[in-house]
Coordinates of C-alpha atoms in Angstrom, one line a residue:
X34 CA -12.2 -3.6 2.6
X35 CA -11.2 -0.9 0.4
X36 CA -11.5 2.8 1.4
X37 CA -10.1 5.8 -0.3
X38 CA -8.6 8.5 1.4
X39 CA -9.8 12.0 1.4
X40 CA -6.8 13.4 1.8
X41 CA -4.0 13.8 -0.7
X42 CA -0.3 14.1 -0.2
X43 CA 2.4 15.9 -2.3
X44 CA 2.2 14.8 -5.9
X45 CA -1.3 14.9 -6.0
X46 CA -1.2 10.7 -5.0
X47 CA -4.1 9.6 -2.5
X48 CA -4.0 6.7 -1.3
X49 CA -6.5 3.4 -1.1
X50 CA -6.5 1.7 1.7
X51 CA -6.6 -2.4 0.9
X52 CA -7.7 -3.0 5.0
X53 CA -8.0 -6.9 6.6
X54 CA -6.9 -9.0 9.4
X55 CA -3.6 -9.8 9.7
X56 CA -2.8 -13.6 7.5
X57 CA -6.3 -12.9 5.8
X58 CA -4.6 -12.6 1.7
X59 CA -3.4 -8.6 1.7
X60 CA -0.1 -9.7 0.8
X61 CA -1.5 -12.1 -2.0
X62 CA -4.1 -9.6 -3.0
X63 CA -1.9 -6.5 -3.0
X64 CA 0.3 -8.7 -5.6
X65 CA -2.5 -9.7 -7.6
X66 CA -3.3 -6.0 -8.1
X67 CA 0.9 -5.2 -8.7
X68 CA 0.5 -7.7 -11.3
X69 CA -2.7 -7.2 -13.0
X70 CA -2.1 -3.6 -13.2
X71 CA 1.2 -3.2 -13.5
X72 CA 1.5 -0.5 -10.8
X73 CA 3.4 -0.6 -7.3
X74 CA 1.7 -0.3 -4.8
X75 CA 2.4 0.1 -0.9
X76 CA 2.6 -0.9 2.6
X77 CA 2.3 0.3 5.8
X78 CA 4.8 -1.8 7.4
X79 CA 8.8 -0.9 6.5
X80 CA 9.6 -4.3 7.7
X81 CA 7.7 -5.8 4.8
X82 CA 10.2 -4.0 2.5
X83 CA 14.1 -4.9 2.2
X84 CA 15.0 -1.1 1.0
X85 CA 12.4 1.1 2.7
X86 CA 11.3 3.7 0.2
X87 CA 8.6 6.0 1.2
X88 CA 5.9 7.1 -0.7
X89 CA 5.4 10.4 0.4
X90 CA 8.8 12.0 2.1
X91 CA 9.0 11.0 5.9
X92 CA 7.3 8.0 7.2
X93 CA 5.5 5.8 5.8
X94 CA 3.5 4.1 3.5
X95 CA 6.7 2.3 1.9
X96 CA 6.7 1.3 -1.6
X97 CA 6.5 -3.2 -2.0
X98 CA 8.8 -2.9 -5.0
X99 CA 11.1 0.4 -4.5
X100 CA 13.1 2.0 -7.7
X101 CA 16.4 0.2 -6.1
X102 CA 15.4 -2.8 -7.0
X103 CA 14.6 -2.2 -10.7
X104 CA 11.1 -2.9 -10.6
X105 CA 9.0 -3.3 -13.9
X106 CA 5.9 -1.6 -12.3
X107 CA 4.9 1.7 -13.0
X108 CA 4.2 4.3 -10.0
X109 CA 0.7 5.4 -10.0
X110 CA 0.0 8.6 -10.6
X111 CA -3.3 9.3 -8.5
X112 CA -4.2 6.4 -6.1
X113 CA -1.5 3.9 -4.1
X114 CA -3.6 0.6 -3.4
X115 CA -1.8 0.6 0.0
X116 CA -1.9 -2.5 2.6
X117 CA -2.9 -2.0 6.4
X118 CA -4.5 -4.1 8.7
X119 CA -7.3 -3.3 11.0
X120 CA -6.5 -3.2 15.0
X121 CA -9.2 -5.4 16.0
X122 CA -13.1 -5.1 17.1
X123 CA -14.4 -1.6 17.9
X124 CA -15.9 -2.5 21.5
X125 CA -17.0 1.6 22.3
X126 CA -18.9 1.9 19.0
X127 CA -22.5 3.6 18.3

């Protein structure tokens, strides 16, 4: 599921959210779109990363390949394909 947020954050960078269930290919497909596009893109889990680097200042969503490590992507300059995972079945909903 992609969805794109409303909202933008300091840079004028919004971010896309690449949502599934946990072990369901967001990590692969998150690389596949690093590499394909040459562009970093972002997690919402800082234990995913080995030098947390956030993409707006404070928490989260981190960068998968921060500027500490050299990377050969570029940073995007309007959308962050960023990874999350969904919390489960929505038992109160309409």
């Amino acid at each position: 599921l992609l969805r794109t947020s409303p909202t933008t954050k300091q840079d004028g960078l919004g971010i896309v959210w690449l949502m599934s269930f946990p072990n369901s290919g967001t990590s692969f497909t998150s690389k596949l779109i690093r590499h394909v596009t040459q562009s970093s893109t972002a997690s919402n889990y800082g234990e995913e990363v080995p030098h947390m680097e956030s993409v707006f200042d404070g928490s989260g969503p981190f960068w998968l390949d921060p500027q500490s490590l050299k990377s050969n992507y570029t940073r995007p300059t309007n959308l962050v394909f960023t990874k999350t995972h969904c919390g489960g079945r929505c038992e109160l909903c309409g």
